[in-house]
XYZ file of C-alpha atoms in Angstrom:
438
model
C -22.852 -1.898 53.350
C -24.358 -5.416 51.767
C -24.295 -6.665 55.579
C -26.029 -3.278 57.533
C -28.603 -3.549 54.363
C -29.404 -7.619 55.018
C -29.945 -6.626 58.830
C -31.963 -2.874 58.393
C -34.204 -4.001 55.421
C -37.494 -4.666 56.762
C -38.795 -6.606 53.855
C -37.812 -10.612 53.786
C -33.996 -11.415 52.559
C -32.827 -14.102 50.735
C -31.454 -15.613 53.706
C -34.673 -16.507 55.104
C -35.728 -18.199 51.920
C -35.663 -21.867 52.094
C -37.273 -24.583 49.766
C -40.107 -24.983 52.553
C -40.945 -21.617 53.300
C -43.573 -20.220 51.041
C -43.280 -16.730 51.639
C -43.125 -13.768 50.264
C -43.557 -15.875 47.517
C -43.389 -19.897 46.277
C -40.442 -21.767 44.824
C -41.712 -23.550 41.374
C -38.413 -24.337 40.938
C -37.309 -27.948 41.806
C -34.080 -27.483 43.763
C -33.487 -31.712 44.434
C -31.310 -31.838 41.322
C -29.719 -28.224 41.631
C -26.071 -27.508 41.644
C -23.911 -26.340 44.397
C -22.632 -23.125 45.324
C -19.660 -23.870 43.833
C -20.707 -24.069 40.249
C -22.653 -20.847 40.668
C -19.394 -19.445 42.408
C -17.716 -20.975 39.113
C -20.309 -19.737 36.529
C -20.210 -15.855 37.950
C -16.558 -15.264 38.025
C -15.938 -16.905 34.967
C -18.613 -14.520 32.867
C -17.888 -11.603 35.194
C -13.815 -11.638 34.736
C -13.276 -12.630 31.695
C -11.855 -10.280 28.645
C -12.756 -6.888 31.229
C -9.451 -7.310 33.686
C -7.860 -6.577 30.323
C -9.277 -3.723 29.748
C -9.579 -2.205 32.948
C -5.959 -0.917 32.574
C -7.153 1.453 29.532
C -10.410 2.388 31.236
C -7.798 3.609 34.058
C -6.089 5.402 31.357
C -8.769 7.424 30.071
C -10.228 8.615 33.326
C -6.858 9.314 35.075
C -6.056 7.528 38.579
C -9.060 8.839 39.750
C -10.592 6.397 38.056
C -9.886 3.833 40.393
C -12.699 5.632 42.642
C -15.207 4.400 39.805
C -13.748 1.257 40.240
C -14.201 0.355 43.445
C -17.672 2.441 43.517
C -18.742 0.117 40.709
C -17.246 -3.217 42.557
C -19.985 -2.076 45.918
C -22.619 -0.785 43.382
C -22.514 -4.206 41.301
C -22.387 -6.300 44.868
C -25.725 -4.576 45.936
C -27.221 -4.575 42.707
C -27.086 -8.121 42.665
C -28.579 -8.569 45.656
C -31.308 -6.918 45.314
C -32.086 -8.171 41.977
C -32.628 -11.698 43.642
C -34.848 -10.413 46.002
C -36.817 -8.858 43.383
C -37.502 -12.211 42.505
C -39.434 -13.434 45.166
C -41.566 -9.937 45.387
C -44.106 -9.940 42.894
C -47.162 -7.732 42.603
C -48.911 -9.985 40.010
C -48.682 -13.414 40.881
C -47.673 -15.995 43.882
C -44.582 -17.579 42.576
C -41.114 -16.476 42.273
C -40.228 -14.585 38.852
C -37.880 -16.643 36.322
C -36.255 -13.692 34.169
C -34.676 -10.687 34.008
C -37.444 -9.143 31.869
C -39.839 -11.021 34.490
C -38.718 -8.602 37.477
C -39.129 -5.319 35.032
C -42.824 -6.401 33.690
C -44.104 -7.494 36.908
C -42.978 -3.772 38.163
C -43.698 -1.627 35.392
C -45.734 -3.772 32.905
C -45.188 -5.486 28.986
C -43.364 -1.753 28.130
C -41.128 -1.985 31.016
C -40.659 -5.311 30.156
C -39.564 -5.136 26.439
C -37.085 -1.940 27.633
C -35.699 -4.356 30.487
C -34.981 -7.056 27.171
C -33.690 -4.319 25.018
C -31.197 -3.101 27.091
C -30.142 -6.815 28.905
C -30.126 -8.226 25.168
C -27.092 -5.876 24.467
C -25.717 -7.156 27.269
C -26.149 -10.854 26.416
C -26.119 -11.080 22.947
C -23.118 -7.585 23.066
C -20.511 -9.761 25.084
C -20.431 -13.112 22.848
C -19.735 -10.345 19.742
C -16.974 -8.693 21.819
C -15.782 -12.181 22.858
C -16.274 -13.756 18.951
C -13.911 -10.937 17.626
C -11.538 -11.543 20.409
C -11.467 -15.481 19.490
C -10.570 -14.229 15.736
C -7.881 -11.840 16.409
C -6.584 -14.251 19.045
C -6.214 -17.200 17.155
C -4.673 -15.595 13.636
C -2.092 -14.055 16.351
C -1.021 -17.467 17.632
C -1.008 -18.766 14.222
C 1.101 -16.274 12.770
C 3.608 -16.915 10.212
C 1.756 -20.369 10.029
C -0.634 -21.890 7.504
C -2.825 -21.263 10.146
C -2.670 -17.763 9.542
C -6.245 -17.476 7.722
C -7.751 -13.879 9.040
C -9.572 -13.617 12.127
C -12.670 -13.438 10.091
C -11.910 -17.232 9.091
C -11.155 -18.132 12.838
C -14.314 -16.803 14.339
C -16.435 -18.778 12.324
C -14.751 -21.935 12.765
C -14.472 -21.100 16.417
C -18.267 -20.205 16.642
C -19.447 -23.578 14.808
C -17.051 -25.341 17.530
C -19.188 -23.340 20.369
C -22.551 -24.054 18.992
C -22.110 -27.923 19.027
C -21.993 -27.556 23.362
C -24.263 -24.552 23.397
C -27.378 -26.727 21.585
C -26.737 -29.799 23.094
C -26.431 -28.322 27.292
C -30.075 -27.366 28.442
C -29.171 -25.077 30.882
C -26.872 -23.244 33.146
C -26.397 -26.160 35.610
C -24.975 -28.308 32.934
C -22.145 -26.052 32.215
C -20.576 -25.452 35.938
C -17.456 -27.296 35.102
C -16.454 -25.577 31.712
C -16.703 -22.526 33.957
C -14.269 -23.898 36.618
C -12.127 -24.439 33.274
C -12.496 -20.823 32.987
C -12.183 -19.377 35.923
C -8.633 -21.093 36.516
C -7.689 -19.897 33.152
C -8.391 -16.097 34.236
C -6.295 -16.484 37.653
C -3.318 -18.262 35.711
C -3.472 -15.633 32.972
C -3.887 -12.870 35.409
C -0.783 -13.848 37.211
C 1.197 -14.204 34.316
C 0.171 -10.468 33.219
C 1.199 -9.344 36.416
C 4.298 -10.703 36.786
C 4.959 -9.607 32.789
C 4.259 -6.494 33.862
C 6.447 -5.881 36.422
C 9.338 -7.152 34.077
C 8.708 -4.399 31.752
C 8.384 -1.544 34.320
C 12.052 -0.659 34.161
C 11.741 0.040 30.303
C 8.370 1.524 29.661
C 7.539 3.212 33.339
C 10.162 6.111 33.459
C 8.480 6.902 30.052
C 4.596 6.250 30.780
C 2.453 9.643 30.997
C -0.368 9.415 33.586
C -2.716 11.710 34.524
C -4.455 12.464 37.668
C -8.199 13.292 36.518
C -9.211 13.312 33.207
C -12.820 14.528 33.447
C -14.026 13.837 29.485
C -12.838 10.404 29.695
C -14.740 9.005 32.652
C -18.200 8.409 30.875
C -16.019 6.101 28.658
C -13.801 4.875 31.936
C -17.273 3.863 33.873
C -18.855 2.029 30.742
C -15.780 -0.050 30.606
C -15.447 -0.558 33.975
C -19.583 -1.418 33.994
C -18.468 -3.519 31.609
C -16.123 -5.807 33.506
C -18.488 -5.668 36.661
C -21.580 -7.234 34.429
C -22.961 -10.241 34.669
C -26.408 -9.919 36.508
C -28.607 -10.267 33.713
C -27.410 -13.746 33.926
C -28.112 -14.089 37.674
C -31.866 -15.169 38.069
C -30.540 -17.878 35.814
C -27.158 -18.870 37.700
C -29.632 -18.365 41.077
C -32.357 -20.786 39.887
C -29.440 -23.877 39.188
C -28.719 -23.464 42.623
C -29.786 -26.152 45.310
C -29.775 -23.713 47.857
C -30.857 -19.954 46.811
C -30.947 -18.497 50.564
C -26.876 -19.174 49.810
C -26.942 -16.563 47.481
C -25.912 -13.542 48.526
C -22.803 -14.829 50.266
C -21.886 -16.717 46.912
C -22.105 -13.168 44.638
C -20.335 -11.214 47.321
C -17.378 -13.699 47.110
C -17.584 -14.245 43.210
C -17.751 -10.446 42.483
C -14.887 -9.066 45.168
C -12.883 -12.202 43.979
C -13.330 -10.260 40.781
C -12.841 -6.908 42.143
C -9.576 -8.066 43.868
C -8.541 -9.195 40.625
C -9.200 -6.145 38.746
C -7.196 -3.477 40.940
C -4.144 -6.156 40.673
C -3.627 -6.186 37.559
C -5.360 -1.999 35.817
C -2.874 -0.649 38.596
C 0.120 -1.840 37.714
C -0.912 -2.103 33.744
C -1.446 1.872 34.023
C 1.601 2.346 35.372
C 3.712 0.985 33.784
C 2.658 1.726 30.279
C 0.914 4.605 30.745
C -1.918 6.631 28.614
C -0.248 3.897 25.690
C -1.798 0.979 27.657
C -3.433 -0.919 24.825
C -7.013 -3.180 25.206
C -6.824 -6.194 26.021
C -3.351 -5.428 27.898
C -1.684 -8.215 26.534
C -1.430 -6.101 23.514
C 1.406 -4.006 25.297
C 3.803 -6.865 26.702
C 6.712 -7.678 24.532
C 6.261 -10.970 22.044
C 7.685 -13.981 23.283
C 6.463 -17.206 24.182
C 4.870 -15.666 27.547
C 2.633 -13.727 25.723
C 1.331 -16.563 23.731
C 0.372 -18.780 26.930
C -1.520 -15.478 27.820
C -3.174 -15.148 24.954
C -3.969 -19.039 24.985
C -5.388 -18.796 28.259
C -7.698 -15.820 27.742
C -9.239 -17.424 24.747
C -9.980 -20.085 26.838
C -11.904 -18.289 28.977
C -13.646 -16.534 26.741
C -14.626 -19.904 24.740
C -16.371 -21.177 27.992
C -17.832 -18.170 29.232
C -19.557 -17.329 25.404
C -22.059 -19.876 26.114
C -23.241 -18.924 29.148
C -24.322 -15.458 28.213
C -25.680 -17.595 25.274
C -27.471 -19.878 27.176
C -28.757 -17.206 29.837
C -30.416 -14.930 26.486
C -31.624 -18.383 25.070
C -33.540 -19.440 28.325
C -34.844 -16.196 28.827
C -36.368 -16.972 25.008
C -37.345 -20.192 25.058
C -39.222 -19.263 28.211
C -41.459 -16.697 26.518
C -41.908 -19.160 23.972
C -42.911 -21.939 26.012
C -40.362 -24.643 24.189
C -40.653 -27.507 27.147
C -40.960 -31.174 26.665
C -43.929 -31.330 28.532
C -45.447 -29.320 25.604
C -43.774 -30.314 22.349
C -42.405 -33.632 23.274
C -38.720 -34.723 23.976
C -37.562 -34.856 20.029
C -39.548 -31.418 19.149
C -38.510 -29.218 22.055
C -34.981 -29.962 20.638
C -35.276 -29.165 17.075
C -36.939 -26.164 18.254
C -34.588 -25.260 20.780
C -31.673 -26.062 18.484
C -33.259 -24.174 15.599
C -33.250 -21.081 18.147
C -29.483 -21.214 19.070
C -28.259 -21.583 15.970
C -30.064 -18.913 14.827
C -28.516 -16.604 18.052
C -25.108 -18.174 17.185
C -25.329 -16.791 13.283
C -26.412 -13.661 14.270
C -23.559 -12.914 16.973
C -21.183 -14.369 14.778
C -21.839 -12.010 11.859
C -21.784 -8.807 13.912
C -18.685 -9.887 15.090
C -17.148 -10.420 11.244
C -18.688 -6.861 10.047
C -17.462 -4.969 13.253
C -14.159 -6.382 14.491
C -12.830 -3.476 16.848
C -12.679 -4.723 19.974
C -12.236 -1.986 22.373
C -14.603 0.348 20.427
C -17.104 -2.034 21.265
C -16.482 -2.417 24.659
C -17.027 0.713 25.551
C -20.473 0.362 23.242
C -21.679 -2.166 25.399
C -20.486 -1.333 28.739
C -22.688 2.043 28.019
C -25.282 0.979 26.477
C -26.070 -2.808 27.985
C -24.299 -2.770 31.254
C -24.398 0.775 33.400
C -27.843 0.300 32.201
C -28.648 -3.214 33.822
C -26.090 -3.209 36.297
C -27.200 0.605 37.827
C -30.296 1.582 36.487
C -32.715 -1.500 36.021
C -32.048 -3.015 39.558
C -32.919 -0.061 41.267
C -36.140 0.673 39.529
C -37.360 -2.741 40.008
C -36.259 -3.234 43.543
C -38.440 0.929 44.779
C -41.710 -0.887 42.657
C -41.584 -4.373 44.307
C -40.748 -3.219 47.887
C -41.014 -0.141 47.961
C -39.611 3.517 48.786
C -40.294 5.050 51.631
C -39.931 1.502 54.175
C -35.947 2.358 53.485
C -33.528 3.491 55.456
C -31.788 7.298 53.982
C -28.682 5.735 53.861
C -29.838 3.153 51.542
C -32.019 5.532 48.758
C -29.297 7.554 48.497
C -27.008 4.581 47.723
C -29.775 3.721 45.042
C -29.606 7.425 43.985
C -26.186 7.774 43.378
C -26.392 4.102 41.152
C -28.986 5.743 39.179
C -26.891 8.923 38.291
C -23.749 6.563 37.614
C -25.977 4.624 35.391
C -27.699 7.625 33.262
C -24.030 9.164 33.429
C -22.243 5.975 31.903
C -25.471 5.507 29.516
C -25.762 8.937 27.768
C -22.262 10.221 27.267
C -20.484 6.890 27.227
C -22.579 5.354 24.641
C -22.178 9.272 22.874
C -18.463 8.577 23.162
C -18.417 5.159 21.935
C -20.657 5.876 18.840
C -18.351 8.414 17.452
C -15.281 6.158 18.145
C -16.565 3.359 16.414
C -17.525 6.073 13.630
C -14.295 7.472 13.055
C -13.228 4.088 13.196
C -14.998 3.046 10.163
C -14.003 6.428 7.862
C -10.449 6.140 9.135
C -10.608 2.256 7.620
C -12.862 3.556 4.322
C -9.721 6.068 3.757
C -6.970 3.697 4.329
C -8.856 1.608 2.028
C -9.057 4.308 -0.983
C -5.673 5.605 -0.720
């Protein structure tokens, strides 16, 4: 589909973008001193795979095997979505050079309102997944320190973890500068992933004859998709990753191969996890293999991940800000574009790091912000932008009713999965308020 769209499309691709050609719109970007497509390569599946393979099983569990239909739908959707965002970028109605942001591409098409909804919404997404991630860190680290003097509360281990993440977060100035902690944790998901699988499989003669599956379970796949739109995010961060490349007309072959590495990933390991332990498949999945030593290397590895991939949804939000703001040296100076710019991340750091403390169910809040954030900038926002800035009617059938059928996965995932995840995390908070008072 991604290759019959980059030959129908009769507006200008990516691929015919180079640093010389000015059109449909100019480069201000300097590319001399950009990365390569590796670190871009490195940057997406790092962020993109992260803590979601683990959850995938679950999200499988809830919507039944049919559920696996979402999953692949979402793998195409979030490949084209992608896409399409980029070219958004060099479309503009209101000005000659090529958007910077996220929120850029939704105010150029629909104005400051359609702006300020585009932040609302991406802000869940980027500020939502270094919460999930922070109470991850926590429960992670008082696990592997259990029985220990180490064992402090996962409370106590996410804020020491997220003063150890703000030290690299203020000091790198942007997404180019943290390519290799991403390689760190991108060979961290594959080496975990493995070792899940392979767990698995051990287990499946004692807990498979004994899992219940189902095929369809039609109330469970608003929940199913928002999780699933959940570990298929990561384009909010993609103008960024796309303007640290030396060569953007590479992009589209770089995000195909980052998100289907992901994808390929993904059906690996929610397949077997489902199987094998059934509707009791826990979130992360790690959760449901047996203790041993194993288990801990998994559990090291995924927190490793997630440690390098928190500040580059961190550093994507804080670019985004510091570009409204206008904090450059050429303005401020050297020294005071860095005491602003650190003032501003430690500020985001504090703020994601007490959510995480107040609200520490994982899962729950997965589900939140795979609704809420992610179906909504993953299916809905792309779309909108990409009819406004090159309009309707110049497409193919095929390809509106591709966009259609996002849009409707999008409102689907948005309205009754963030429905389903409110009144989770409710009942999650009485259930804890009555444990508390009996």
């Amino acid at each position: 589909m991604v290759e019959k769209y980059m030959e129908n499309n009769k507006g200008p691709n990516l691929e015919t973008i180079s640093l010389d050609k000015k059109w449909p719109a100019s480069d201000p970007i300097d590319r001399s001193k950009g990365g390569s497509v590796f670190g871009a390569f490195y940057n997406i599946v790092c962020c993109v795979c992260g803590t979601g393979m683990l959850g995938l099983s679950q999200a499988v569990a809830r919507g039944g095997w049919g559920a696996i239909a979402l999953l692949l739908l979402a793998w195409w959707m979030a490949t084209y979505g992608s896409i399409i965002l980029i070219k958004c970028l060099y479309h503009p109605r209101r000005q000659t050079m090529r958007i910077g942001t996220f929120k850029g591409v939704a105010e150029d098409a629909f104005g400051k309102l359609g702006g300020w909804l585009s932040f609302f919404f991406t802000s869940w997404v980027l500020l939502g997944t270094p919460i999930l991630y922070m109470v991850l860190i926590g429960q992670n680290m008082n696990h592997l320190c259990r029985g220990t003097v180490g064992e402090i509360g996962s409370i106590s281990w996410t804020i020491i973890w997220a003063v150890i993440i703000t030290i690299p977060f203020v000091l790198m100035k942007n997404m180019k500068e943290i390519a290799w902690t991403s390689f760190v944790g991108m060979a961290a998901c594959f080496v975990s992933s493995l070792m899940v699988i392979v767990m698995v499989g051990i287990d499946s003669p004692t807990h498979a004859a004994d899992a219940v599956h189902s095929n369809i379970v039609w109330e469970g796949f608003p929940t199913s998709l928002a999780t699933i739109a959940f570990s298929m995010g990561g384009n909010v961060i993609y103008p960024n990753v796309e303007a640290s490349m030396r060569r953007p007309r590479s992009w589209p072959i770089t995000v195909i191969t980052a998100v289907t590495t992901c994808a390929m990933l993904y059906i690996a390991i929610s397949i077997p996890g489902y199987y094998v332990y059934g509707e009791d498949v826990s979130n992360p999945l790690y959760n449901s293999l047996p203790e041993g030593a194993v288990k801990l290397v998994v559990i090291v590895l995924v927190t490793t991940n997630i440690l390098v991939s928190v500040p580059i949804f961190l550093m994507s939000f804080t670019l985004d800000v510091e570009f409204m703001a206008n904090i450059t040296v050429a303005r401020l100076g050297k020294w005071r574009e860095f005491v602003f710019r650190a003032i501003i991340r430690i500020s985001i750091m504090v703020f994601c790091t007490v959510v995480g403390c107040v609200v520490p169910y994982f899962d729950l809040l997965m589900s939140l912000f795979g609704a809420f954030g992610y179906c909504t900038a993953i299916f809905i926002i792309p779309v909108m932008c990409y009819w406004r800035l090159t309009g309707f009617r110049n497409k193919p059938i095929w390809e509106n009713a591709w966009c259609m059928l996002m849009l409707v996965f999008g409102i689907v995932g948005l309205v009754f999965g963030s429905w389903g995840a409110m009144a989770d995390l409710i009942q999650a908070f009485r259930d804890d308020a009555a444990s508390a008072t009996s």
